[in-house]
XYZ file of C-alpha atoms in Angstrom:
662
model
C 109.530 -52.159 -89.342
C 112.033 -55.493 -88.307
C 112.716 -55.405 -85.326
C 116.392 -55.504 -84.513
C 116.512 -52.390 -82.037
C 116.202 -53.909 -78.076
C 113.428 -51.017 -76.219
C 114.020 -51.309 -72.393
C 110.704 -50.833 -70.187
C 111.722 -49.558 -66.843
C 109.213 -50.016 -63.999
C 109.720 -48.985 -60.432
C 107.459 -51.550 -57.726
C 105.979 -50.955 -54.682
C 102.987 -53.477 -53.885
C 101.597 -53.316 -57.109
C 100.749 -56.476 -56.587
C 97.478 -56.439 -57.959
C 97.857 -54.067 -61.291
C 101.661 -56.802 -62.227
C 99.836 -59.190 -64.686
C 97.556 -56.541 -66.297
C 101.277 -54.398 -66.967
C 102.783 -57.835 -68.111
C 100.177 -58.404 -70.705
C 100.448 -55.368 -72.321
C 103.725 -55.536 -73.079
C 102.826 -59.669 -74.087
C 99.894 -58.291 -76.848
C 102.585 -55.318 -78.323
C 103.177 -55.990 -82.317
C 107.123 -54.758 -81.326
C 108.250 -58.270 -79.582
C 112.224 -57.130 -78.738
C 111.855 -55.585 -75.625
C 112.986 -56.257 -72.254
C 110.859 -55.533 -68.743
C 113.417 -54.470 -66.924
C 111.567 -54.544 -63.038
C 113.388 -53.251 -59.712
C 111.090 -54.073 -56.109
C 111.284 -50.628 -54.206
C 110.588 -53.111 -50.792
C 107.568 -54.868 -51.748
C 105.245 -56.431 -49.194
C 102.786 -57.612 -50.308
C 102.425 -60.729 -52.608
C 105.022 -58.743 -55.735
C 108.613 -60.516 -55.204
C 106.759 -63.808 -55.705
C 105.170 -63.249 -58.398
C 107.378 -61.236 -59.364
C 110.159 -64.009 -59.387
C 106.923 -67.065 -61.463
C 106.963 -64.561 -63.997
C 111.085 -64.290 -64.835
C 111.631 -67.753 -64.854
C 108.965 -68.340 -67.272
C 109.318 -65.264 -69.647
C 113.452 -64.596 -70.714
C 112.812 -60.601 -71.423
C 112.400 -60.020 -67.489
C 114.818 -58.820 -65.638
C 113.442 -58.311 -62.245
C 116.128 -57.363 -58.567
C 114.859 -55.857 -55.430
C 116.266 -53.724 -53.178
C 115.436 -52.269 -49.079
C 112.648 -49.660 -49.566
C 113.771 -46.645 -51.108
C 110.920 -43.946 -50.790
C 110.400 -42.672 -53.922
C 110.234 -43.902 -57.388
C 112.908 -42.239 -58.861
C 115.589 -44.596 -57.398
C 114.461 -47.761 -58.325
C 113.298 -46.715 -61.398
C 117.684 -45.208 -62.345
C 118.608 -48.062 -61.673
C 116.740 -50.597 -63.764
C 117.626 -47.669 -66.831
C 121.105 -49.139 -64.930
C 121.107 -52.544 -65.522
C 119.239 -52.178 -68.794
C 120.656 -53.843 -71.850
C 118.822 -51.440 -74.961
C 119.873 -48.834 -76.018
C 116.442 -47.585 -75.737
C 114.401 -47.024 -72.254
C 110.790 -46.417 -71.526
C 109.093 -46.164 -68.044
C 106.167 -47.857 -67.570
C 104.394 -47.281 -63.549
C 103.111 -50.955 -62.576
C 99.067 -49.900 -62.563
C 99.482 -48.257 -66.399
C 98.744 -49.709 -69.628
C 99.469 -49.456 -73.017
C 98.224 -49.582 -76.684
C 98.828 -52.926 -78.454
C 100.855 -51.253 -81.030
C 102.850 -48.638 -78.539
C 106.199 -49.373 -79.226
C 106.166 -50.143 -83.499
C 104.802 -46.546 -82.886
C 107.158 -44.862 -80.271
C 110.265 -46.657 -82.089
C 108.884 -45.431 -84.951
C 107.679 -42.307 -84.597
C 111.992 -42.769 -83.379
C 113.449 -43.198 -86.266
C 110.963 -40.970 -88.622
C 111.750 -37.722 -86.605
C 116.201 -38.407 -85.712
C 114.231 -37.632 -81.216
C 116.288 -38.045 -78.503
C 112.366 -38.381 -76.902
C 109.341 -39.320 -78.035
C 106.034 -38.617 -75.915
C 103.155 -40.365 -76.487
C 99.223 -39.677 -76.685
C 98.375 -39.303 -72.208
C 94.751 -40.965 -71.096
C 93.421 -40.057 -67.957
C 91.046 -43.466 -67.366
C 89.148 -43.166 -63.159
C 89.591 -46.627 -62.409
C 86.625 -47.048 -61.170
C 83.937 -45.345 -63.460
C 86.591 -46.601 -66.378
C 85.497 -42.954 -67.866
C 87.747 -40.506 -69.740
C 89.147 -37.701 -67.352
C 91.765 -35.162 -69.757
C 93.478 -35.806 -72.707
C 97.311 -34.631 -72.775
C 98.892 -33.040 -75.189
C 95.987 -30.385 -74.799
C 93.489 -30.557 -78.343
C 95.694 -26.743 -79.674
C 98.967 -28.081 -79.314
C 100.446 -29.010 -82.551
C 102.148 -32.819 -81.901
C 103.039 -32.942 -86.286
C 106.221 -30.331 -85.322
C 109.960 -31.776 -83.335
C 110.131 -28.718 -81.092
C 113.483 -28.637 -79.636
C 113.847 -28.946 -75.798
C 115.045 -25.718 -74.610
C 111.629 -24.874 -76.805
C 109.468 -27.238 -75.354
C 110.308 -26.025 -71.544
C 109.156 -22.724 -72.609
C 106.384 -23.945 -75.133
C 104.663 -25.862 -71.851
C 105.015 -23.222 -69.260
C 104.146 -23.318 -66.496
C 101.609 -26.040 -67.215
C 101.695 -28.793 -68.563
C 99.872 -28.966 -72.270
C 101.699 -32.659 -72.926
C 101.847 -36.070 -71.265
C 104.905 -37.173 -70.149
C 104.042 -40.674 -68.728
C 105.939 -42.988 -71.268
C 108.145 -41.530 -73.222
C 110.573 -43.350 -75.575
C 113.670 -41.773 -74.740
C 117.551 -42.876 -75.652
C 119.571 -43.976 -73.082
C 122.629 -42.231 -72.928
C 120.970 -39.199 -72.696
C 119.424 -40.134 -69.198
C 122.171 -41.957 -68.627
C 123.734 -38.421 -68.792
C 120.733 -36.660 -67.504
C 119.666 -38.807 -63.552
C 122.390 -41.605 -63.280
C 124.000 -41.015 -60.589
C 121.092 -39.003 -58.968
C 121.426 -35.420 -59.478
C 122.450 -33.617 -55.546
C 118.052 -31.958 -55.606
C 115.670 -34.377 -52.847
C 113.268 -36.447 -53.869
C 110.305 -35.609 -53.654
C 106.747 -37.551 -54.031
C 106.720 -35.181 -57.461
C 110.175 -34.745 -58.468
C 109.362 -36.166 -61.865
C 108.406 -32.899 -63.406
C 112.414 -32.080 -61.804
C 114.233 -34.630 -64.547
C 111.764 -34.247 -67.020
C 113.060 -30.988 -67.260
C 116.642 -32.144 -67.085
C 115.906 -34.426 -69.872
C 114.041 -32.269 -72.583
C 117.304 -29.360 -71.998
C 119.713 -32.371 -72.803
C 117.537 -33.536 -76.474
C 118.000 -31.809 -79.534
C 115.042 -32.989 -80.779
C 111.591 -34.262 -79.294
C 108.808 -35.623 -81.049
C 105.116 -36.602 -79.898
C 103.844 -40.382 -81.511
C 99.995 -40.929 -81.070
C 100.634 -44.067 -79.246
C 98.398 -44.041 -76.810
C 99.194 -44.590 -72.934
C 96.566 -45.525 -70.412
C 97.584 -43.295 -66.803
C 94.964 -45.268 -64.048
C 93.401 -42.754 -61.090
C 93.051 -45.304 -58.031
C 92.676 -45.166 -54.268
C 95.966 -45.489 -53.509
C 97.147 -42.339 -55.914
C 99.539 -40.118 -53.575
C 97.676 -36.705 -55.228
C 94.563 -38.563 -53.483
C 95.370 -39.037 -50.397
C 95.827 -36.671 -47.691
C 99.040 -36.525 -46.043
C 101.752 -34.668 -45.471
C 103.675 -35.652 -49.013
C 100.955 -34.317 -50.929
C 102.726 -30.924 -49.903
C 105.947 -31.679 -51.559
C 103.888 -30.252 -54.151
C 105.636 -27.365 -53.077
C 109.236 -28.181 -52.941
C 109.159 -29.359 -56.696
C 108.429 -25.927 -57.259
C 110.642 -24.272 -55.534
C 113.350 -26.552 -57.436
C 111.254 -25.788 -60.961
C 112.282 -21.718 -59.661
C 115.553 -22.722 -59.045
C 116.064 -24.773 -62.543
C 114.109 -22.172 -65.236
C 116.525 -19.353 -62.823
C 118.819 -21.407 -63.921
C 117.879 -21.347 -67.849
C 116.222 -19.209 -68.871
C 117.069 -16.276 -66.289
C 115.427 -13.717 -63.856
C 113.549 -11.765 -66.500
C 112.664 -14.535 -69.424
C 108.864 -14.965 -69.302
C 109.494 -18.734 -68.263
C 110.743 -17.398 -64.723
C 107.536 -14.581 -64.450
C 104.963 -17.737 -65.428
C 107.228 -20.504 -63.055
C 107.126 -17.738 -60.382
C 103.500 -17.058 -60.205
C 102.490 -20.548 -60.458
C 104.477 -20.739 -57.493
C 102.265 -18.312 -56.407
C 99.522 -20.030 -56.544
C 100.373 -23.465 -55.739
C 101.356 -22.259 -51.854
C 98.244 -20.239 -52.131
C 96.353 -23.666 -52.929
C 97.950 -25.133 -50.497
C 97.820 -22.936 -47.619
C 94.062 -23.228 -48.190
C 93.613 -26.632 -48.844
C 96.304 -27.007 -45.478
C 93.657 -25.057 -42.927
C 90.295 -27.084 -44.762
C 92.588 -30.394 -43.278
C 94.827 -29.705 -40.745
C 92.363 -31.333 -38.427
C 93.343 -34.705 -40.621
C 97.268 -33.331 -40.595
C 98.939 -32.580 -37.592
C 100.737 -35.579 -37.270
C 103.231 -33.540 -39.799
C 102.373 -30.332 -38.293
C 105.475 -28.987 -38.614
C 107.176 -30.550 -41.944
C 103.637 -29.056 -43.625
C 104.717 -25.393 -41.974
C 108.262 -25.377 -43.074
C 107.887 -26.559 -46.434
C 104.670 -24.447 -46.568
C 107.433 -21.206 -45.204
C 110.532 -21.981 -47.361
C 108.407 -21.864 -50.660
C 106.603 -18.782 -49.690
C 110.010 -17.599 -49.765
C 111.064 -17.948 -52.721
C 108.329 -16.041 -54.419
C 109.692 -13.653 -56.163
C 107.257 -10.909 -55.198
C 108.675 -8.486 -57.851
C 107.797 -10.240 -60.946
C 104.502 -11.051 -59.628
C 101.371 -8.622 -60.918
C 100.708 -5.458 -58.517
C 97.188 -6.489 -57.418
C 98.320 -10.018 -56.251
C 100.718 -8.385 -53.976
C 98.487 -5.569 -52.237
C 96.044 -8.986 -51.471
C 98.664 -10.511 -49.783
C 99.651 -7.713 -47.659
C 102.959 -7.647 -50.376
C 104.334 -10.699 -49.420
C 106.094 -10.045 -47.069
C 105.720 -12.214 -43.928
C 104.311 -15.934 -44.400
C 103.168 -16.121 -40.623
C 100.902 -13.504 -41.569
C 98.955 -14.525 -44.332
C 98.722 -18.242 -42.757
C 96.423 -16.804 -40.289
C 94.777 -14.449 -42.797
C 93.994 -17.588 -44.290
C 93.072 -19.593 -40.914
C 90.612 -16.160 -40.234
C 88.993 -17.629 -43.846
C 88.922 -21.047 -43.122
C 89.900 -22.911 -39.559
C 89.708 -20.076 -36.820
C 90.396 -22.368 -34.648
C 93.592 -23.173 -35.674
C 94.664 -19.501 -34.554
C 93.345 -20.232 -31.458
C 95.414 -23.469 -31.686
C 98.268 -21.737 -32.921
C 98.490 -19.959 -29.120
C 98.092 -22.941 -27.375
C 101.320 -24.784 -29.567
C 103.031 -21.826 -29.019
C 102.967 -20.615 -25.175
C 101.769 -25.037 -23.838
C 103.110 -26.726 -26.229
C 102.228 -29.488 -23.816
C 99.049 -28.589 -23.236
C 98.696 -28.540 -27.050
C 99.281 -32.697 -27.463
C 97.660 -33.668 -24.770
C 94.283 -32.341 -25.572
C 94.913 -31.825 -29.367
C 97.281 -34.160 -30.646
C 96.152 -36.817 -28.137
C 92.718 -37.037 -29.568
C 93.204 -36.610 -32.928
C 95.484 -39.722 -32.856
C 92.880 -41.771 -30.436
C 89.276 -41.055 -32.367
C 92.077 -41.944 -35.813
C 92.465 -44.940 -33.259
C 88.890 -45.278 -32.792
C 88.060 -44.763 -36.242
C 90.193 -47.850 -37.359
C 89.178 -50.082 -35.437
C 85.510 -49.990 -35.162
C 84.989 -52.037 -38.441
C 86.506 -54.827 -35.770
C 83.460 -54.255 -33.900
C 80.373 -53.367 -36.234
C 78.100 -56.304 -36.074
C 81.167 -58.641 -34.299
C 78.876 -62.869 -33.174
C 79.124 -63.194 -29.463
C 81.012 -65.454 -27.760
C 79.073 -67.795 -25.945
C 81.654 -67.681 -23.102
C 84.037 -65.139 -23.031
C 87.011 -64.498 -19.697
C 87.090 -61.228 -18.973
C 90.843 -60.436 -19.764
C 92.631 -57.104 -19.830
C 94.512 -57.713 -23.230
C 96.760 -55.363 -25.004
C 95.833 -54.756 -28.444
C 98.605 -55.945 -31.918
C 96.175 -57.539 -33.704
C 96.728 -55.373 -37.394
C 93.217 -53.167 -36.908
C 95.117 -49.785 -35.810
C 98.814 -48.784 -36.594
C 101.208 -49.951 -33.003
C 104.113 -49.183 -33.230
C 107.522 -50.583 -33.291
C 109.221 -53.743 -31.223
C 109.840 -51.305 -27.877
C 106.755 -49.084 -27.857
C 104.140 -52.309 -27.906
C 106.441 -53.557 -25.449
C 107.029 -51.458 -22.950
C 102.472 -50.491 -23.389
C 101.566 -54.425 -22.813
C 104.605 -54.086 -19.546
C 102.338 -51.126 -18.209
C 99.225 -52.424 -18.374
C 100.841 -56.719 -17.104
C 102.175 -53.620 -14.307
C 98.346 -52.388 -13.702
C 96.769 -55.562 -13.459
C 98.285 -56.762 -10.891
C 97.671 -54.453 -8.703
C 94.407 -53.879 -9.605
C 93.793 -57.363 -9.343
C 92.425 -58.656 -13.864
C 93.829 -60.954 -15.605
C 95.813 -59.992 -17.937
C 96.515 -61.333 -21.518
C 98.913 -59.787 -24.674
C 96.789 -60.407 -28.390
C 99.869 -59.830 -30.658
C 99.168 -61.978 -34.353
C 100.066 -58.547 -36.658
C 102.894 -58.989 -39.079
C 103.737 -61.952 -36.522
C 102.723 -64.133 -33.101
C 105.030 -62.491 -30.886
C 104.519 -66.446 -28.698
C 106.975 -67.318 -31.948
C 109.961 -65.093 -30.183
C 108.919 -64.761 -27.322
C 107.202 -67.076 -24.656
C 105.317 -66.820 -21.629
C 108.043 -66.875 -18.212
C 106.662 -66.488 -14.855
C 103.160 -65.245 -15.860
C 100.954 -66.778 -18.971
C 100.299 -64.103 -21.827
C 99.269 -66.025 -24.358
C 95.712 -65.885 -25.657
C 94.046 -68.318 -28.210
C 91.835 -66.261 -30.867
C 88.722 -67.941 -29.552
C 89.510 -66.706 -26.742
C 88.935 -63.505 -27.760
C 84.942 -61.160 -27.857
C 85.080 -58.024 -30.086
C 81.192 -58.096 -29.169
C 80.477 -55.082 -28.729
C 78.619 -56.383 -25.643
C 81.226 -58.566 -24.986
C 84.124 -55.946 -25.305
C 85.608 -52.789 -24.921
C 88.125 -50.992 -26.022
C 90.386 -48.828 -24.883
C 92.146 -46.107 -26.695
C 95.190 -44.571 -24.414
C 97.590 -42.679 -26.819
C 101.258 -41.074 -25.406
C 102.060 -37.564 -26.341
C 105.429 -37.339 -24.102
C 106.827 -39.017 -21.609
C 107.001 -36.213 -18.842
C 106.833 -37.733 -15.057
C 103.380 -35.985 -15.706
C 102.195 -37.602 -19.269
C 103.356 -41.052 -17.260
C 101.246 -40.591 -14.542
C 98.086 -39.274 -16.377
C 98.105 -42.698 -18.193
C 99.049 -44.634 -15.728
C 95.350 -43.038 -14.179
C 93.164 -44.102 -17.548
C 94.174 -47.210 -17.742
C 92.733 -47.700 -13.249
C 90.108 -46.055 -13.878
C 89.070 -48.798 -17.392
C 89.905 -51.397 -15.028
C 87.908 -50.817 -12.035
C 85.229 -50.251 -14.303
C 84.667 -52.655 -16.012
C 85.507 -55.793 -14.562
C 82.623 -57.675 -16.326
C 83.494 -57.128 -20.340
C 86.480 -58.491 -21.697
C 88.982 -54.732 -22.127
C 91.026 -54.187 -25.892
C 93.666 -51.526 -24.663
C 95.152 -49.814 -27.700
C 98.133 -48.334 -25.542
C 101.673 -47.790 -25.453
C 102.285 -46.144 -22.855
C 104.858 -46.194 -20.792
C 104.855 -45.734 -17.630
C 106.159 -48.820 -16.754
C 109.665 -47.286 -16.523
C 108.136 -46.221 -13.070
C 108.913 -48.933 -11.549
C 111.283 -52.020 -11.792
C 111.160 -52.310 -15.622
C 112.798 -55.266 -15.451
C 111.422 -57.119 -13.795
C 107.945 -56.532 -15.325
C 109.502 -57.880 -18.745
C 111.602 -60.791 -16.600
C 108.390 -62.143 -15.644
C 106.542 -61.659 -18.353
C 109.059 -62.515 -21.325
C 112.185 -65.200 -22.374
C 113.125 -65.505 -25.607
C 112.070 -69.791 -27.269
C 113.142 -71.878 -28.270
C 114.528 -71.112 -31.723
C 115.842 -67.453 -30.705
C 117.542 -68.734 -27.591
C 119.217 -71.147 -29.522
C 120.432 -68.463 -32.165
C 121.194 -65.815 -28.600
C 123.544 -69.158 -27.579
C 125.920 -68.622 -30.692
C 126.266 -64.993 -30.852
C 127.717 -65.348 -27.352
C 128.782 -67.540 -27.334
C 131.481 -65.869 -30.591
C 130.908 -62.936 -29.056
C 131.860 -63.697 -25.613
C 129.695 -61.213 -22.529
C 132.520 -58.851 -22.167
C 130.970 -56.098 -25.106
C 129.447 -52.716 -25.266
C 126.984 -52.722 -27.595
C 126.476 -48.751 -29.427
C 123.552 -48.500 -31.372
C 122.354 -45.257 -33.834
C 118.756 -44.649 -36.023
C 118.627 -43.275 -39.164
C 114.801 -43.754 -39.507
C 114.495 -42.695 -43.657
C 118.006 -40.369 -43.784
C 120.424 -42.267 -45.284
C 117.666 -43.990 -47.197
C 118.177 -47.222 -47.172
C 116.095 -47.684 -44.507
C 111.305 -47.690 -44.826
C 110.068 -45.655 -40.907
C 106.781 -44.480 -40.647
C 108.696 -41.047 -39.825
C 107.670 -37.872 -42.305
C 111.811 -37.955 -42.603
C 113.079 -38.441 -45.647
C 116.321 -38.641 -47.463
C 119.142 -36.133 -47.045
C 120.920 -35.156 -50.098
C 123.866 -36.975 -51.204
C 126.125 -35.161 -49.538
C 124.482 -34.653 -46.681
C 124.222 -37.688 -46.266
C 127.852 -38.450 -46.158
C 128.175 -35.909 -43.703
C 125.233 -37.497 -41.117
C 127.617 -41.330 -41.910
C 131.075 -39.435 -41.733
C 130.098 -37.681 -37.941
C 128.228 -40.955 -36.856
C 131.639 -42.709 -37.669
C 133.452 -40.681 -35.720
C 131.338 -40.958 -32.569
C 131.931 -44.714 -33.019
C 135.603 -43.925 -33.185
C 135.468 -41.830 -29.955
C 133.664 -44.541 -28.530
C 136.431 -47.320 -29.665
C 139.465 -45.874 -28.726
C 138.117 -45.604 -25.700
C 137.446 -49.269 -25.210
C 140.835 -51.161 -26.420
C 139.685 -53.686 -24.601
C 136.328 -53.972 -25.641
C 134.494 -55.504 -28.473
C 132.010 -53.086 -29.495
C 128.666 -54.376 -31.187
C 126.894 -52.071 -33.723
C 122.871 -52.352 -33.568
C 121.327 -49.268 -36.330
C 118.937 -48.921 -38.917
C 120.752 -48.399 -41.933
C 122.659 -51.511 -43.534
C 124.851 -48.036 -44.911
C 126.348 -47.632 -41.744
C 126.133 -50.954 -40.772
C 128.926 -51.433 -43.663
C 130.688 -48.529 -42.873
C 131.040 -49.229 -39.670
C 131.676 -52.546 -40.110
C 134.494 -51.779 -42.124
C 136.106 -48.128 -40.215
C 135.940 -49.673 -37.357
C 136.334 -53.255 -36.733
C 133.225 -53.650 -34.805
C 131.031 -56.554 -35.046
C 126.425 -56.683 -35.817
C 124.498 -59.352 -36.382
C 123.674 -60.562 -39.787
C 119.915 -60.716 -41.091
C 117.851 -59.019 -41.928
C 116.524 -54.711 -40.501
C 113.255 -55.225 -40.457
C 110.965 -52.351 -38.748
C 106.558 -53.922 -37.000
C 105.174 -51.132 -37.783
C 105.183 -51.075 -41.487
C 106.354 -54.164 -42.475
C 103.710 -56.703 -43.208
C 106.078 -60.007 -43.201
C 105.331 -63.134 -42.629
C 107.916 -65.586 -41.401
C 110.635 -66.083 -38.660
C 113.932 -65.178 -39.960
C 111.967 -61.106 -41.025
C 112.334 -60.572 -37.802
C 114.270 -62.026 -35.985
C 117.510 -59.581 -36.481
C 114.787 -57.117 -33.895
C 115.193 -59.619 -31.553
C 118.498 -60.914 -31.299
C 120.021 -56.810 -31.734
C 117.984 -56.031 -28.285
C 118.322 -58.684 -25.836
C 122.318 -58.835 -27.163
C 121.670 -55.110 -26.404
C 120.547 -56.207 -23.150
C 123.229 -58.264 -22.109
C 126.396 -55.561 -23.481
C 127.974 -54.183 -20.385
C 127.336 -50.641 -21.604
C 124.748 -49.416 -24.212
C 125.502 -45.779 -26.017
C 123.040 -44.320 -28.556
C 124.423 -41.853 -31.136
C 122.108 -39.497 -31.531
C 122.474 -36.131 -33.720
C 119.893 -32.612 -34.198
C 118.438 -34.732 -37.622
C 118.361 -37.824 -35.699
C 115.325 -40.204 -34.344
C 115.530 -40.627 -30.364
C 115.727 -44.468 -30.278
C 114.095 -45.989 -26.920
C 114.902 -49.387 -28.549
C 118.133 -49.441 -26.529
C 117.279 -47.202 -23.492
C 114.372 -50.275 -23.370
C 116.972 -53.723 -23.644
C 119.360 -51.181 -21.141
C 116.141 -51.274 -19.040
C 115.736 -55.099 -19.255
C 119.282 -56.176 -18.526
C 119.627 -53.707 -16.280
C 122.351 -52.655 -18.024
C 124.136 -48.392 -18.282
C 122.061 -46.332 -20.717
C 124.823 -43.759 -22.797
C 123.110 -40.401 -24.864
C 125.845 -39.129 -27.267
C 124.800 -36.170 -28.890
C 127.049 -34.975 -32.122
């Protein structure tokens, strides 16, 4: 076989540094040599970027680019396909490998059969044991036959029976099916829906004996107990709609997929009940996914015994109660508390679980830690990476709250802020020296006491409770070094600006950049903020909000730009500075509304672990620019998340704060 056909191997990657070299080496060992490797880095925060740049420099077959994290493998994979030069596309996940003759066998089979898609033999490998868990296609599947794509869909419903990873596709067919992106939401398990679209477009689908090794490991989403796991239901709902459109409600295929959705809902409902204490943070999202899946089940197409067994499938809440009685009776009582006493529910149930989770995460720091010869019984705000700590404002308000209490209780106060950067790189002590060196911090259980105080609401009663817990800890243990893990916000009840400015002032480098900004924009300006999290699909936020559909994203973007335009028209003589976590919004705001934005990288310190000054500087610049604005505005729609960032900045600068809801 002559190597005349270029095969474009496409790989999306997120934090795949540990697997990168094995994937590259398996390509280098291919018996078929006319290939390129198109890789799109989806906002990795490990060493992926640096390693790939070195590889691309030494091997011209590697085409590499980076983008902001999209939260899904589909977006970077489709972009890689779009950038590919070959007419044939072969997806390879970064944590998988293939046999040395893989490309040769796959291409030969495509040429023999004139197929639009060729699928491999797929072997599922446990990385720990190196054992083969499963092989696809299944034993009785006829891999010598060439299928029409539509017939293959019917043959593999509701269970796949074949392995689709690493298929060889004609690029033209892929582009017409998947790129530009379809309007449906993108879920963790959306690959199945995409694959059905590809098959529907394929005239001929064949199978090869080439081996693709899918490797299970501890980071796989299928091994995690998270709300994203329930997105399987969302994909099953999409599959139902797909099959109804293409095969009709009276088809056998529709009945089989409908039954699959029913069994999937039943399995996930039981899983939810058995693990609800671990999933409370995503409770509302999970129940909504269960509700939507339940509503999509077509009870009229189910066997009679299944309908009777589950109350004829008329009320999803009643069925969840049934599962609660069987799997988790305490859940029913909690739901009553949640319904009629929501504040009590959050304080006593959610807080307890959150605090227990933090204690488990930080336990390793204290277990077996060596005693220090000497230590000071400081009260320390801890942000050292051994537990989630939230964003910048969350951390600073927790530190200021502890500082306020330490002043009242006459305790020495410190901040141990080392992750993902040193706070002292950006902020310096002003009137009070809060710095503490690493060798001054003791984790020995006889010398240090962790104090975990979570906050669940922003009510006055909640803030009063937080402060009482701080005071209690500070007065009770005066001989120990107290480590406070808390983002308490009761500091807002006093003179937050005074407390903040006693602790902090911009470092010299940060102040120099601020001086340049103020020299450019002046001192009489308005700031307008908008927090989208992941709704526009261009920011990696640690929430459960998934990107909206393309149509919904545009609607939200247009509505927010409209509100911004109202402000600019109301204050025609004022310069407007826009701050946001969305590059899409910032770019369109600057273009359409004659406003300005501070240049730099948009980051979220609760998610990112990059260690360089420039990466996080814009966060601090935005904060102090907002603090010096004559007026501070926050734009928020019903689907957008509230932001404490501009509110805290306005409090620091003692500026008027306006929340505009639309």
